[in-house]
């Protein structure tokens, strides 16, 4: 048996000769094709035999070998036989995919030969006994297979036991190379042969047992027939009883013999005539004694044979049980491997879909991206509801269950959705939900100036847009440009479809209204206005249209272009207020027909809405008595009737939408405006901290205040107690206290009463000098998990430990520059400090320095332990990197992606992801393996602090731009908000069923009927109002 097989290209022969000689000198048998193939041999069969007999396969990497068919065939055969493959790099080349994951050894011309050869020898000797056994067993199996699986070649006795033990150890330890299928089949066949032999032996024992008779008796009368050995196994107690009876019978015969001997002696003393009879009786007694002893011996021998048969039977049963356990173990391992593969596939699918959503956004297909995000969220929710992300169950747990139940446990699959993958999915949905204009299904680009108005045809197949470039464009809903309508000589302000969807009207600054068909043909030009026309609208019955103009009139036309009415507001001659506003009132911005075609509503620059009948008579003027004043600057830009004809909505430049109803009285004024999660503080925000048990958030700022916010982002309390900037804030684990550190040289402890504090009571603690002030500038503060000890870091390079009563417990000295961050490990026994001297130091609570982490190229400004065990530590540095360390000081990962210093790091409670905040104004989320998961871009200045909420679904970031931003990654919440936003679309009768299914959990009415309860109302609305259109905003 050779030790190694060398596969190489002929161009590398000179190097291979040197390698071969070195291996031989090191006492290895090396198979090489120039000396191990006979001249008359079949070349490939010899190659196969050489690979089979060697326990290690060395592949010499070069551009020639990786493209050689012969070399690659050798590699494939070695992989087929599960050989240990060691690549050695002679000349740079791309590795074959089949073993690109294996680390090669450097043997290039520029690499020293001796160190590389020592590495090669170490690799060959690694687990050498396992490797040799693998080769020896493989060769035996190949011979058995080649000889038609001859039973005489099967393993037996200790060889079989050793092979079984090797298979079990190889599987349990996942050793390489793995057993081949042929090896497993060969050992299994050998075990089956052993069971067959045992069965035959057991049958032979049974036959012998039936031939054996036990005879016990006095005078040759009694005999006992012993049952078969197999019966003795199943009727052990009966056999023991019979044995006891036999002993008692023998003892009885002994007693009888003794009695006979005494009788004979008495007879000899009495009469000579009876001496002979006595001697005969004595002889009979002696014979009986001899027979009894013989019976006892036979019974003992039979009992020994029965015990030996029982032990052999129990050994066979134990072997069968062991084989059963082995089969169960292998089955469970196979199941676990399958479940791991399914879990990886599941995670890969989620990641791929998250990436696809981002690609859709990059292609401006935001509506498709939102639907894809909802589908992805629903897939995750359903998977979690099926228990696919349930608690992981180890193989040992399952084997213990097998041992208890004696049945193969069937446990649910372990589709463990990795936290970072779930975060990526939530981030994709969050990004599209928060993206401006995310509902865009398509972006239509063809106009060269502002687009003032868009309108759908009633058939929902055609869309019209009006632009300041003087054109109207017709599109289909896929974004294809159908027609460009050119004819206006100035900006086009409004466009509207007739109810038949075949005709449309456009209004322009050139003072005209034009009528077109959808083929682009100009049908009519309506002239009569003397100033720009701002809006045009068809009556629901399609028999007339209205136009609103800056000339102070609304005109009614029939579809042939005939002017029917001119509506003009006339001020009351006796009302001076009317006269004062006539100039401002002269501009009409919007006009709308009632559903019954009998009334019109107009909006103008006076801030009022006017109702007219179609005969031109002013019926009513609508105004907000509380806010409307003569001469106010309020402009009404748009007005529209509701389908019931009894309600009216108007929108103005005061930021309000007003609802009018019940004789057109003001019902409600809706304030429309932007929403910021948290109102800005007036200066840099340096630190944020979530309360441990709820979503309450504290922020600390350079303005000297601490602000407390509720989970719904309302400001609860402003704490003012420091003189100068507050550099850090931290909640205590009991959720009832918080600590702050300031540039005024003090650390302050604050107490709050109740879950949502109405008042905060301040306790000024920790005086560091006789005046109660200190020259120290505290940069960081952190509670120990027990809440009884507080750590602070100072610009003088020291770390202080304090009791809750303000007593100074310890001072740690060792840093050469300011300490910017301190953090307790989850066990509370170890403390980490980060310093501008570029190091992270670990201390115990007694002040003993345990470890120094060095590796950053600039100051370290943040440090954090990963829950739950604190075995991983993250540090953020001014060098722009975040580093992950083991607690022993080993560098695990360097996270490089920020464009400026990393000022803050934080872990969620599961410890699986890490967030970093940077001077580049971004927050980045990373997996513990170093993968960048998401970049959060929203701050306008450096990010100074990041903190996860207790449920890990929200991240708070503080910035020097004076804001705190809450980033929502709650997948369920994002699903609900997205579906709420899409309610109108989802409840529309024309929406595809597969889209509605995405929100059936968030919109209950989607589950009641196919169209939901809004369907009849939607159909009525469509029938009453005609095609939907928008009205232009005032440009004044």
Short mmCIF file of N, CA and C in Angstrom, two decimals, residues 865-928:
data_model
loop_
_atom_site.label_atom_id
_atom_site.label_comp_id
_atom_site.label_asym_id
_atom_site.label_seq_id
_atom_site.Cartn_x
_atom_site.Cartn_y
_atom_site.Cartn_z
N UNK A 865 -20.14 44.64 24.38
CA UNK A 865 -20.16 43.19 24.45
C UNK A 865 -21.40 42.66 23.73
N UNK A 866 -21.24 41.51 23.04
CA UNK A 866 -22.38 40.89 22.36
C UNK A 866 -23.12 39.99 23.35
N UNK A 867 -24.43 40.21 23.54
CA UNK A 867 -25.22 39.27 24.35
C UNK A 867 -25.33 37.94 23.60
N UNK A 868 -25.73 36.84 24.23
CA UNK A 868 -26.06 36.81 25.67
C UNK A 868 -24.88 36.45 26.56
N UNK A 869 -23.77 35.90 25.97
CA UNK A 869 -22.69 35.40 26.80
C UNK A 869 -21.50 36.35 26.85
N UNK A 870 -21.48 37.40 26.04
CA UNK A 870 -20.39 38.35 26.07
C UNK A 870 -19.06 37.83 25.56
N UNK A 871 -19.08 36.78 24.75
CA UNK A 871 -17.84 36.19 24.27
C UNK A 871 -17.28 36.93 23.05
N UNK A 872 -18.08 37.82 22.46
CA UNK A 872 -17.61 38.62 21.34
C UNK A 872 -17.71 40.10 21.73
N UNK A 873 -16.70 40.87 21.35
CA UNK A 873 -16.62 42.29 21.68
C UNK A 873 -16.44 43.07 20.39
N UNK A 874 -17.20 44.15 20.25
CA UNK A 874 -17.07 45.04 19.08
C UNK A 874 -16.44 46.36 19.51
N UNK A 875 -15.56 46.89 18.66
CA UNK A 875 -14.94 48.19 18.93
C UNK A 875 -15.01 49.04 17.67
N UNK A 876 -15.32 50.33 17.83
CA UNK A 876 -15.39 51.27 16.71
C UNK A 876 -14.31 52.32 16.85
N UNK A 877 -13.64 52.61 15.72
CA UNK A 877 -12.45 53.46 15.79
C UNK A 877 -12.52 54.61 14.81
N UNK A 878 -11.71 55.63 15.09
CA UNK A 878 -11.58 56.77 14.19
C UNK A 878 -10.92 56.37 12.88
N UNK A 879 -10.31 55.16 12.84
CA UNK A 879 -9.72 54.69 11.58
C UNK A 879 -10.78 54.22 10.58
N UNK A 880 -12.07 54.32 10.95
CA UNK A 880 -13.17 53.99 10.05
C UNK A 880 -13.59 52.54 10.09
N UNK A 881 -12.98 51.71 10.93
CA UNK A 881 -13.32 50.29 10.98
C UNK A 881 -14.00 49.93 12.29
N UNK A 882 -14.76 48.84 12.22
CA UNK A 882 -15.29 48.18 13.41
C UNK A 882 -14.63 46.82 13.48
N UNK A 883 -14.12 46.46 14.63
CA UNK A 883 -13.44 45.17 14.78
C UNK A 883 -14.22 44.31 15.78
N UNK A 884 -14.31 43.02 15.45
CA UNK A 884 -14.92 42.04 16.34
C UNK A 884 -13.81 41.17 16.92
N UNK A 885 -13.82 41.01 18.25
CA UNK A 885 -12.77 40.27 18.97
C UNK A 885 -13.41 39.16 19.78
N UNK A 886 -12.67 38.09 19.99
CA UNK A 886 -13.07 37.13 21.01
C UNK A 886 -12.67 37.69 22.36
N UNK A 887 -13.26 37.14 23.40
CA UNK A 887 -12.95 37.66 24.74
C UNK A 887 -11.50 37.39 25.12
N UNK A 888 -10.87 36.41 24.44
CA UNK A 888 -9.48 36.10 24.72
C UNK A 888 -8.53 37.04 23.99
N UNK A 889 -9.08 37.93 23.14
CA UNK A 889 -8.25 38.90 22.46
C UNK A 889 -7.96 38.60 21.02
N UNK A 890 -8.50 37.51 20.48
CA UNK A 890 -8.27 37.17 19.07
C UNK A 890 -9.14 38.04 18.17
N UNK A 891 -8.55 38.62 17.13
CA UNK A 891 -9.30 39.42 16.17
C UNK A 891 -10.08 38.47 15.26
N UNK A 892 -11.41 38.61 15.24
CA UNK A 892 -12.27 37.72 14.45
C UNK A 892 -12.63 38.32 13.11
N UNK A 893 -13.00 39.61 13.10
CA UNK A 893 -13.43 40.25 11.86
C UNK A 893 -13.06 41.73 11.91
N UNK A 894 -12.77 42.28 10.73
CA UNK A 894 -12.65 43.73 10.57
C UNK A 894 -13.72 44.18 9.60
N UNK A 895 -14.63 45.01 10.08
CA UNK A 895 -15.76 45.49 9.27
C UNK A 895 -15.37 46.85 8.69
N UNK A 896 -15.10 46.86 7.40
CA UNK A 896 -14.57 48.05 6.74
C UNK A 896 -15.59 48.53 5.71
N UNK A 897 -16.14 49.72 5.89
CA UNK A 897 -17.15 50.20 4.96
C UNK A 897 -17.48 51.66 5.18
N UNK A 898 -17.22 52.17 6.38
CA UNK A 898 -17.47 53.58 6.65
C UNK A 898 -16.42 54.45 5.95
N UNK A 899 -16.85 55.65 5.57
CA UNK A 899 -15.96 56.58 4.90
C UNK A 899 -15.29 57.52 5.90
N UNK A 900 -15.61 57.39 7.16
CA UNK A 900 -15.00 58.20 8.22
C UNK A 900 -15.03 57.37 9.50
N UNK A 901 -14.61 57.99 10.60
CA UNK A 901 -14.48 57.26 11.85
C UNK A 901 -15.78 56.62 12.32
N UNK A 902 -15.65 55.41 12.90
CA UNK A 902 -16.80 54.71 13.49
C UNK A 902 -16.88 55.11 14.96
N UNK A 903 -17.90 55.89 15.29
CA UNK A 903 -17.98 56.51 16.62
C UNK A 903 -18.79 55.68 17.60
N UNK A 904 -19.67 54.79 17.11
CA UNK A 904 -20.57 54.07 18.01
C UNK A 904 -20.78 52.66 17.50
N UNK A 905 -20.89 51.70 18.43
CA UNK A 905 -21.24 50.32 18.10
C UNK A 905 -22.26 49.82 19.12
N UNK A 906 -23.13 48.90 18.67
CA UNK A 906 -24.16 48.37 19.57
C UNK A 906 -24.65 47.03 19.05
N UNK A 907 -24.99 46.11 20.00
CA UNK A 907 -25.56 44.81 19.67
C UNK A 907 -27.02 44.76 20.12
N UNK A 908 -27.88 44.02 19.40
CA UNK A 908 -29.21 43.70 19.93
C UNK A 908 -29.08 42.59 20.97
N UNK A 909 -30.19 42.25 21.63
CA UNK A 909 -30.14 41.26 22.71
C UNK A 909 -29.77 39.86 22.22
N UNK A 910 -30.05 39.54 20.93
CA UNK A 910 -29.68 38.21 20.45
C UNK A 910 -28.21 38.16 20.04
N UNK A 911 -27.54 39.31 19.93
CA UNK A 911 -26.11 39.35 19.67
C UNK A 911 -25.69 38.92 18.28
N UNK A 912 -26.64 38.77 17.36
CA UNK A 912 -26.30 38.21 16.04
C UNK A 912 -25.93 39.28 15.02
N UNK A 913 -26.28 40.52 15.26
CA UNK A 913 -25.91 41.60 14.36
C UNK A 913 -25.26 42.70 15.16
N UNK A 914 -24.58 43.60 14.47
CA UNK A 914 -23.94 44.74 15.12
C UNK A 914 -24.24 45.98 14.29
N UNK A 915 -24.56 47.07 14.99
CA UNK A 915 -24.80 48.36 14.34
C UNK A 915 -23.64 49.28 14.64
N UNK A 916 -23.25 50.07 13.65
CA UNK A 916 -22.16 51.03 13.84
C UNK A 916 -22.60 52.39 13.31
N UNK A 917 -22.26 53.44 14.06
CA UNK A 917 -22.55 54.81 13.65
C UNK A 917 -21.26 55.54 13.37
N UNK A 918 -21.26 56.41 12.36
CA UNK A 918 -20.00 56.95 11.88
C UNK A 918 -20.05 58.46 11.68
N UNK A 919 -18.88 59.04 11.62
CA UNK A 919 -18.74 60.44 11.26
C UNK A 919 -19.21 60.71 9.83
N UNK A 920 -19.34 59.65 9.00
CA UNK A 920 -19.84 59.87 7.64
C UNK A 920 -21.36 60.06 7.60
N UNK A 921 -22.02 60.06 8.76
CA UNK A 921 -23.45 60.34 8.84
C UNK A 921 -24.33 59.12 8.62
N UNK A 922 -23.74 57.94 8.52
CA UNK A 922 -24.53 56.73 8.26
C UNK A 922 -24.51 55.79 9.46
N UNK A 923 -25.51 54.92 9.48
CA UNK A 923 -25.54 53.77 10.39
C UNK A 923 -25.46 52.53 9.52
N UNK A 924 -24.56 51.62 9.85
CA UNK A 924 -24.42 50.39 9.07
C UNK A 924 -24.73 49.19 9.97
N UNK A 925 -25.40 48.21 9.39
CA UNK A 925 -25.73 46.97 10.08
C UNK A 925 -24.92 45.84 9.47
N UNK A 926 -24.30 45.03 10.33
CA UNK A 926 -23.39 43.97 9.89
C UNK A 926 -23.81 42.65 10.54
N UNK A 927 -23.52 41.54 9.86
CA UNK A 927 -23.62 40.23 10.51
C UNK A 927 -22.33 39.99 11.28
N UNK A 928 -22.36 39.02 12.18
CA UNK A 928 -21.15 38.72 12.95
C UNK A 928 -20.07 38.10 12.06
#
